[in-house]
Short mmCIF file of C-alpha atoms in Angstrom, two decimals:
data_model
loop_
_atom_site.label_atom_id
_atom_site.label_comp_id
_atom_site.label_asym_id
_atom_site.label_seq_id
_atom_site.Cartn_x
_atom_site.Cartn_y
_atom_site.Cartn_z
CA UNK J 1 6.12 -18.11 -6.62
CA UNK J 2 4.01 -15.29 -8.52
CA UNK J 3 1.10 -16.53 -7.60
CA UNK J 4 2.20 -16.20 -4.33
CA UNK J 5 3.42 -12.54 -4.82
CA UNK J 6 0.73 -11.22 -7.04
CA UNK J 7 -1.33 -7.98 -6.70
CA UNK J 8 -4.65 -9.83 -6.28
CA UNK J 9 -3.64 -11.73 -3.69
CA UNK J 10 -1.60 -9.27 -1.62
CA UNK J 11 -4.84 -6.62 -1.98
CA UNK J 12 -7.16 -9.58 -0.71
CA UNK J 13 -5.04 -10.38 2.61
CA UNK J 14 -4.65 -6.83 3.09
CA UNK J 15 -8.06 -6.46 3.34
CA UNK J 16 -8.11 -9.99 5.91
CA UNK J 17 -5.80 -8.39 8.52
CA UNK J 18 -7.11 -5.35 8.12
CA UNK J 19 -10.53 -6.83 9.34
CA UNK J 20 -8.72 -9.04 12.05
CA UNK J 21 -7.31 -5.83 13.13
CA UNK J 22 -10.56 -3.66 13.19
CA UNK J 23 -12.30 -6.83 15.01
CA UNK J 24 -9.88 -7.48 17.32
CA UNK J 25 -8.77 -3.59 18.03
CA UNK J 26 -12.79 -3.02 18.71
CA UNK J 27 -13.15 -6.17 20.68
CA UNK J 28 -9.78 -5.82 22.88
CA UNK J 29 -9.10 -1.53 23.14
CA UNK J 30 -11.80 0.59 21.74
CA UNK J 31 -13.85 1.52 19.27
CA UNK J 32 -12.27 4.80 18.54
CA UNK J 33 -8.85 2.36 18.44
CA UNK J 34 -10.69 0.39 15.95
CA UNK J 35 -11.65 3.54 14.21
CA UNK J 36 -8.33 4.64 13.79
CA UNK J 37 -7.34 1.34 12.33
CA UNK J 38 -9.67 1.19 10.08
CA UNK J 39 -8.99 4.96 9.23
CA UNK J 40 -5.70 3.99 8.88
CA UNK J 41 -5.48 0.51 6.84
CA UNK J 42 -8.49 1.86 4.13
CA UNK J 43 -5.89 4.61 3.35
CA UNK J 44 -2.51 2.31 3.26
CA UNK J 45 -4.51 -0.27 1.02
CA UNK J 46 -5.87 2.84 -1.26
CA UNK J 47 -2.10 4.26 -1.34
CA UNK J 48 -0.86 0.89 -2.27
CA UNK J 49 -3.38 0.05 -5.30
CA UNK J 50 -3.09 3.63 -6.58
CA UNK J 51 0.60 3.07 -6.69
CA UNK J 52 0.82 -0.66 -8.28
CA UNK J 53 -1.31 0.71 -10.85
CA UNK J 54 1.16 3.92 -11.94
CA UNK J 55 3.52 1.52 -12.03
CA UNK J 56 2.29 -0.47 -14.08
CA UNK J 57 1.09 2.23 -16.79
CA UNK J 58 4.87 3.49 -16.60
CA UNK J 59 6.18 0.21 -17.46
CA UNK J 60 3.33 0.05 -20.22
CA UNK J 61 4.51 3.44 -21.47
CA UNK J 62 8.24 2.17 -21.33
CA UNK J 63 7.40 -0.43 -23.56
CA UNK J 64 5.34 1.61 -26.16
CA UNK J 65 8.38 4.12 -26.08
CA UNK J 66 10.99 1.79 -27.12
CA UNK J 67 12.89 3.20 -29.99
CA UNK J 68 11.84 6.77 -29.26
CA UNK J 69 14.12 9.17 -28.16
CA UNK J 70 14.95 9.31 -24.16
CA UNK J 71 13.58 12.29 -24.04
CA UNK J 72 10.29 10.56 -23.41
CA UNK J 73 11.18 8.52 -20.89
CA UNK J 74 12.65 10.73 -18.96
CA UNK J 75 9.33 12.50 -19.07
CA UNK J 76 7.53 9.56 -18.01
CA UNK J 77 9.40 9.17 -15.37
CA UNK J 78 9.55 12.98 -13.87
CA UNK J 79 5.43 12.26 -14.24
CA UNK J 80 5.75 9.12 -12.04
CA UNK J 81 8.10 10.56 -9.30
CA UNK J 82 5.62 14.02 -9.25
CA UNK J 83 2.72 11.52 -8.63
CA UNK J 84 4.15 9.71 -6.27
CA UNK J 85 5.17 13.13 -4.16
CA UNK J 86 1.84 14.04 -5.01
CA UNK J 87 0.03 11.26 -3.22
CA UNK J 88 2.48 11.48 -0.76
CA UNK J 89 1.41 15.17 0.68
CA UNK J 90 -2.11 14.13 -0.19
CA UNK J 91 -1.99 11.52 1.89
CA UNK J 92 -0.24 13.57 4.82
CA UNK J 93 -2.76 15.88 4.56
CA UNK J 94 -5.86 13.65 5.08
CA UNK J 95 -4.01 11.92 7.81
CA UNK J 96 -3.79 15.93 9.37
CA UNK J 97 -6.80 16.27 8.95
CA UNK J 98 -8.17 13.39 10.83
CA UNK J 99 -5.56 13.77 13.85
CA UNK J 100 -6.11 17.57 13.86
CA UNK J 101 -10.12 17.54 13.16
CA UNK J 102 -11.70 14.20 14.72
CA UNK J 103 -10.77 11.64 17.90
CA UNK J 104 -9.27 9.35 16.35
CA UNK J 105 -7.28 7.16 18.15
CA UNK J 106 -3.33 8.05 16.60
CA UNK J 107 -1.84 5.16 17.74
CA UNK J 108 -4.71 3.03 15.90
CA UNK J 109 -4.28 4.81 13.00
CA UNK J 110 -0.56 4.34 12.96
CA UNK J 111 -1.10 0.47 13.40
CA UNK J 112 -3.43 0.36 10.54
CA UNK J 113 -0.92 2.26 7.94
CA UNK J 114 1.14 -0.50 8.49
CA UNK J 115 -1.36 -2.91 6.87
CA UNK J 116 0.46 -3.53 3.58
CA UNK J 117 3.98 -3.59 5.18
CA UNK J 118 2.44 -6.20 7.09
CA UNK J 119 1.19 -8.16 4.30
CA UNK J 120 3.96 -7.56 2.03
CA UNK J 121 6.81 -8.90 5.14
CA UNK J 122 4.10 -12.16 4.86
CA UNK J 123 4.07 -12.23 1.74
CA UNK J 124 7.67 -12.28 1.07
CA UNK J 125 8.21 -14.78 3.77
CA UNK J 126 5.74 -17.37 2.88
CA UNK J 127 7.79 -17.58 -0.67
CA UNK J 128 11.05 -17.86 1.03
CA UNK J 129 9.70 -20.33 3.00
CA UNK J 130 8.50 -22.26 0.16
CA UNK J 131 11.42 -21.81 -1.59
CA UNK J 132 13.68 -23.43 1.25
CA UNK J 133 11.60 -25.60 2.28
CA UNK J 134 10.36 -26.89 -0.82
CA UNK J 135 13.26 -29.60 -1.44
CA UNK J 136 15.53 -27.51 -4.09
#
């Protein structure tokens, strides 16, 4: 089951639908669609590795701060909830720029944020399936 749900694997079919997107977005709509997808998906994926990896350096702190006051962890975790606000607006504001600055398609970009939800909703069904379907 982790194998199934580990960060390598979720980054590397990210990456496949986001290409089977781009392809097929390009080969059925547009290229300014595709654009947008691609746009889109190369910021979702960024968001998504950027965030795994905070995550894991808080848990990582967490573990070196055991026995230290809760002070500390507190802190870490005001510093992992700015971050994450952080990379929030600076990920609204690239996406303003783009709509506001270039033609990109919106509705392409739109379709490739969803790139990770996409592959995490797989993701997590493919291990329920396994697990119901596996003869427990």
């Amino acid at each position: 089951m982790e194998e199934k749900l580990s960060l390598k694997r979720m980054l590397a079919l990210s990456w496949l639908y986001l290409a089977v997107l781009v392809l097929g977005s390009w080969v059925i709509s547009s290229w300014s669609f595709a654009w947008g997808v691609l746009i889109g998906g190369v910021i979702s994926i960024a968001s998504f590795l950027v965030s795994s990896r905070e995550v894991q350096r808080f848990f990582k702190t967490l573990e070196q701060q055991q026995g230290q006051p809760a002070e500390k962890a507190k802190i870490t975790k005001k510093g992992l909830i700015l971050k994450f606000w952080l990379r929030l607006l600076l990920i609204g504001l690239v996406l303003f720029f783009f709509i506001r600055f270039s033609s990109i398609n919106v509705f392409g970009l739109i379709l490739g944020l969803t790139t990770v939800v996409f592959t995490i909703t797989l993701s997590a069904l493919g291990v329920v399936w396994g697990y119901y379907f596996s003869g427990r």
